């Protein structure tokens, strides 16, 4: 019941932030049949060279999961099926254009269910097992999600 309440709270908070028109970011921890997760290296911008879970900004009027599916199609050329919600991390004000913590990164697990994986926007894509995640040079927002991703891979 507590998990359900927390889930409802997270949804209410997300709706409130959208009402304020603050930028939200979604990401996908895509897993395969070999207990690996897809990680992507940013090729351009201030975060170039850092690793992330693929994703991006939720557009006005778009749901989180629609944004997740769209971003994976645009960035990776694949159709994904979202799975479980893994967690939410505050982003700094640079992304949001607002107060620190007003914007968040929300990450779901997912599976690739169609298409051919191509790095359309990243400099590199890698499928990595749980024990190779910690050593990557992660975007700060993504690193706190690693325990949840490792648990996801261990549970499969
Ligand atoms: N971002 C992030 N973690 C991700 C994906 C994105 O922290 N897994 C951040 C980086 C950018 C912003 O969200 O500041 C928008 O991402 P993009 O440039 O990919 O649209």
Tab-separated table of C-alpha atoms and ligand atoms in Angstrom:
chain	number	residue	atom	x	y	z
A	1	UNK	CA	0.000	0.000	0.000
A	2	UNK	CA	2.891	2.310	0.792
A	3	UNK	CA	4.441	1.634	-2.619
A	4	UNK	CA	1.092	2.396	-4.260
A	5	UNK	CA	0.822	5.679	-2.348
A	6	UNK	CA	4.373	6.646	-3.316
A	7	UNK	CA	3.543	5.836	-6.923
A	8	UNK	CA	0.419	8.009	-6.793
A	9	UNK	CA	2.407	10.822	-5.171
A	10	UNK	CA	5.033	10.640	-7.921
A	11	UNK	CA	2.323	10.885	-10.566
A	12	UNK	CA	0.690	13.848	-8.840
A	13	UNK	CA	4.052	15.589	-8.530
A	14	UNK	CA	4.812	14.945	-12.193
A	15	UNK	CA	1.437	16.377	-13.219
A	16	UNK	CA	2.013	19.467	-11.079
A	17	UNK	CA	5.397	20.094	-12.680
A	18	UNK	CA	3.931	19.729	-16.152
A	19	UNK	CA	1.262	22.265	-15.214
A	20	UNK	CA	4.086	24.692	-14.439
A	21	UNK	CA	5.510	23.926	-17.895
A	22	UNK	CA	8.896	22.867	-16.568
A	23	UNK	CA	11.071	20.660	-18.719
A	24	UNK	CA	10.917	16.970	-17.847
A	25	UNK	CA	13.335	14.348	-19.089
A	26	UNK	CA	12.676	10.630	-19.502
A	27	UNK	CA	15.169	7.809	-19.987
A	28	UNK	CA	15.088	4.107	-20.858
A	29	UNK	CA	17.131	1.296	-19.311
A	30	UNK	CA	16.755	-1.143	-22.210
A	31	UNK	CA	17.630	-4.717	-21.277
A	32	UNK	CA	18.299	-7.735	-23.475
A	33	UNK	CA	18.034	-11.506	-22.978
A	34	UNK	CA	21.638	-11.713	-21.749
A	35	UNK	CA	21.239	-9.538	-18.625
A	36	UNK	CA	22.766	-6.495	-20.309
A	37	UNK	CA	21.563	-2.901	-20.461
A	38	UNK	CA	22.032	-0.402	-23.296
A	39	UNK	CA	24.199	2.599	-22.451
A	40	UNK	CA	24.806	5.551	-24.759
A	41	UNK	CA	27.629	8.081	-24.948
A	42	UNK	CA	26.731	11.685	-25.727
A	43	UNK	CA	28.641	12.979	-28.730
A	44	UNK	CA	27.900	16.696	-28.642
A	45	UNK	CA	27.202	19.537	-26.239
A	46	UNK	CA	28.391	20.267	-22.739
A	47	UNK	CA	27.891	16.658	-21.677
A	48	UNK	CA	29.862	15.185	-24.617
A	49	UNK	CA	31.730	12.015	-23.724
A	50	UNK	CA	29.482	11.199	-20.777
A	51	UNK	CA	27.281	8.083	-20.677
A	52	UNK	CA	23.517	8.076	-20.202
A	53	UNK	CA	20.380	6.043	-20.548
A	54	UNK	CA	18.886	7.095	-23.885
A	55	UNK	CA	15.987	9.528	-23.696
A	56	UNK	CA	15.249	13.198	-23.743
A	57	UNK	CA	12.826	15.990	-23.063
A	58	UNK	CA	9.081	15.462	-22.785
A	59	UNK	CA	7.303	17.753	-25.216
A	60	UNK	CA	4.299	19.878	-24.329
A	61	UNK	CA	1.143	17.757	-24.259
A	62	UNK	CA	3.092	14.516	-24.506
A	63	UNK	CA	2.980	11.735	-21.906
A	64	UNK	CA	6.199	10.481	-20.336
A	65	UNK	CA	5.913	7.093	-22.018
A	66	UNK	CA	5.091	8.581	-25.428
A	67	UNK	CA	8.205	10.712	-25.097
A	68	UNK	CA	10.239	7.656	-24.124
A	69	UNK	CA	9.086	5.706	-27.183
A	70	UNK	CA	9.617	8.721	-29.473
A	71	UNK	CA	13.111	9.475	-28.175
A	72	UNK	CA	14.225	5.849	-28.597
A	73	UNK	CA	12.891	5.855	-32.171
A	74	UNK	CA	14.678	9.139	-32.964
A	75	UNK	CA	17.973	8.422	-31.190
A	76	UNK	CA	18.294	4.667	-31.676
A	77	UNK	CA	16.040	3.749	-34.590
A	78	UNK	CA	14.189	1.144	-32.544
A	79	UNK	CA	10.694	0.478	-31.286
A	80	UNK	CA	10.675	-0.098	-27.542
A	81	UNK	CA	8.148	-1.490	-25.116
A	82	UNK	CA	8.426	0.292	-21.746
A	83	UNK	CA	8.449	-1.861	-18.608
A	84	UNK	CA	8.650	-0.923	-14.941
A	85	UNK	CA	9.313	2.546	-13.491
A	86	UNK	CA	12.824	2.530	-12.005
A	87	UNK	CA	13.163	5.925	-10.401
A	88	UNK	CA	13.258	9.694	-10.521
A	89	UNK	CA	16.261	11.990	-10.024
A	90	UNK	CA	16.240	15.795	-9.726
A	91	UNK	CA	17.984	17.657	-12.560
A	92	UNK	CA	19.786	20.911	-12.003
A	93	UNK	CA	18.256	24.226	-13.039
A	94	UNK	CA	20.238	24.389	-16.262
A	95	UNK	CA	18.017	21.750	-17.840
A	96	UNK	CA	14.777	23.056	-16.384
A	97	UNK	CA	15.400	26.739	-16.812
A	98	UNK	CA	13.840	26.935	-13.365
A	99	UNK	CA	14.543	26.191	-9.741
A	100	UNK	CA	16.949	23.364	-8.888
A	101	UNK	CA	14.966	20.163	-8.583
A	102	UNK	CA	11.937	21.537	-10.444
A	103	UNK	CA	12.863	19.304	-13.351
A	104	UNK	CA	13.508	15.584	-13.038
A	105	UNK	CA	14.831	12.638	-14.978
A	106	UNK	CA	12.385	9.714	-14.825
A	107	UNK	CA	13.625	6.315	-15.952
A	108	UNK	CA	11.776	3.137	-17.001
A	109	UNK	CA	13.039	-0.273	-17.935
A	110	UNK	CA	12.250	-1.385	-21.462
A	111	UNK	CA	12.826	-3.896	-24.225
A	112	UNK	CA	13.708	-3.388	-27.873
A	113	UNK	CA	10.801	-4.867	-29.806
A	114	UNK	CA	11.542	-3.728	-33.340
A	115	UNK	CA	13.915	-1.948	-35.672
A	116	UNK	CA	17.684	-1.955	-36.001
A	117	UNK	CA	19.797	-0.269	-33.348
A	118	UNK	CA	21.746	2.669	-34.822
A	119	UNK	CA	23.473	5.523	-32.966
A	120	UNK	CA	21.687	8.398	-34.710
A	121	UNK	CA	22.642	10.990	-32.069
A	122	UNK	CA	25.167	9.314	-29.745
A	123	UNK	CA	28.864	8.739	-30.402
A	124	UNK	CA	28.635	5.154	-29.139
A	125	UNK	CA	26.155	2.529	-27.927
A	126	UNK	CA	27.100	-0.451	-25.761
A	127	UNK	CA	25.244	-3.384	-24.213
A	128	UNK	CA	26.870	-3.857	-20.794
A	129	UNK	CA	26.405	-6.330	-17.933
A	130	UNK	CA	25.647	-5.071	-14.423
A	131	UNK	CA	29.244	-5.235	-13.206
A	132	UNK	CA	30.517	-2.884	-15.944
A	133	UNK	CA	28.151	0.010	-15.257
A	134	UNK	CA	29.796	1.647	-12.260
A	135	UNK	CA	33.084	2.345	-14.078
A	136	UNK	CA	31.505	4.458	-16.844
A	137	UNK	CA	31.760	8.241	-16.769
A	138	UNK	CA	28.039	8.923	-16.253
A	139	UNK	CA	25.975	12.088	-16.548
A	140	UNK	CA	25.457	13.059	-12.875
A	141	UNK	CA	21.666	12.610	-13.055
A	142	UNK	CA	21.902	9.036	-14.343
A	143	UNK	CA	24.365	7.551	-11.844
A	144	UNK	CA	21.911	7.435	-8.879
A	145	UNK	CA	19.749	5.069	-10.960
A	146	UNK	CA	22.454	2.393	-11.208
A	147	UNK	CA	21.354	0.409	-8.106
A	148	UNK	CA	17.838	0.115	-9.543
A	149	UNK	CA	19.240	-0.951	-12.918
A	150	UNK	CA	21.537	-3.534	-11.325
A	151	UNK	CA	18.553	-4.904	-9.361
A	152	UNK	CA	16.588	-5.082	-12.607
A	153	UNK	CA	19.354	-7.073	-14.305
A	154	UNK	CA	19.800	-9.378	-11.308
A	155	UNK	CA	16.076	-10.125	-11.157
A	156	UNK	CA	15.823	-11.206	-14.755
B	1	LIG	N1	19.565	14.053	-19.685
B	1	LIG	C1	20.030	13.378	-18.576
B	1	LIG	N2	20.003	12.008	-18.553
B	1	LIG	C2	19.503	11.318	-19.602
B	1	LIG	C3	19.022	11.992	-20.741
B	1	LIG	C4	19.069	13.374	-20.739
B	1	LIG	O1	20.470	14.008	-17.619
B	1	LIG	N3	19.491	9.984	-19.556
B	1	LIG	C5	19.619	15.519	-19.712
B	1	LIG	C6	20.708	16.018	-20.606
B	1	LIG	C7	20.147	17.261	-21.207
B	1	LIG	C8	18.640	17.110	-21.105
B	1	LIG	O2	18.403	16.018	-20.215
B	1	LIG	O3	20.537	18.376	-20.416
B	1	LIG	C9	17.950	16.885	-22.423
B	1	LIG	O4	18.482	15.763	-23.050
B	1	LIG	P1	18.614	15.719	-24.637
B	1	LIG	O5	19.656	16.736	-24.986
B	1	LIG	O6	19.051	14.295	-24.936
B	1	LIG	O7	17.272	16.033	-25.179
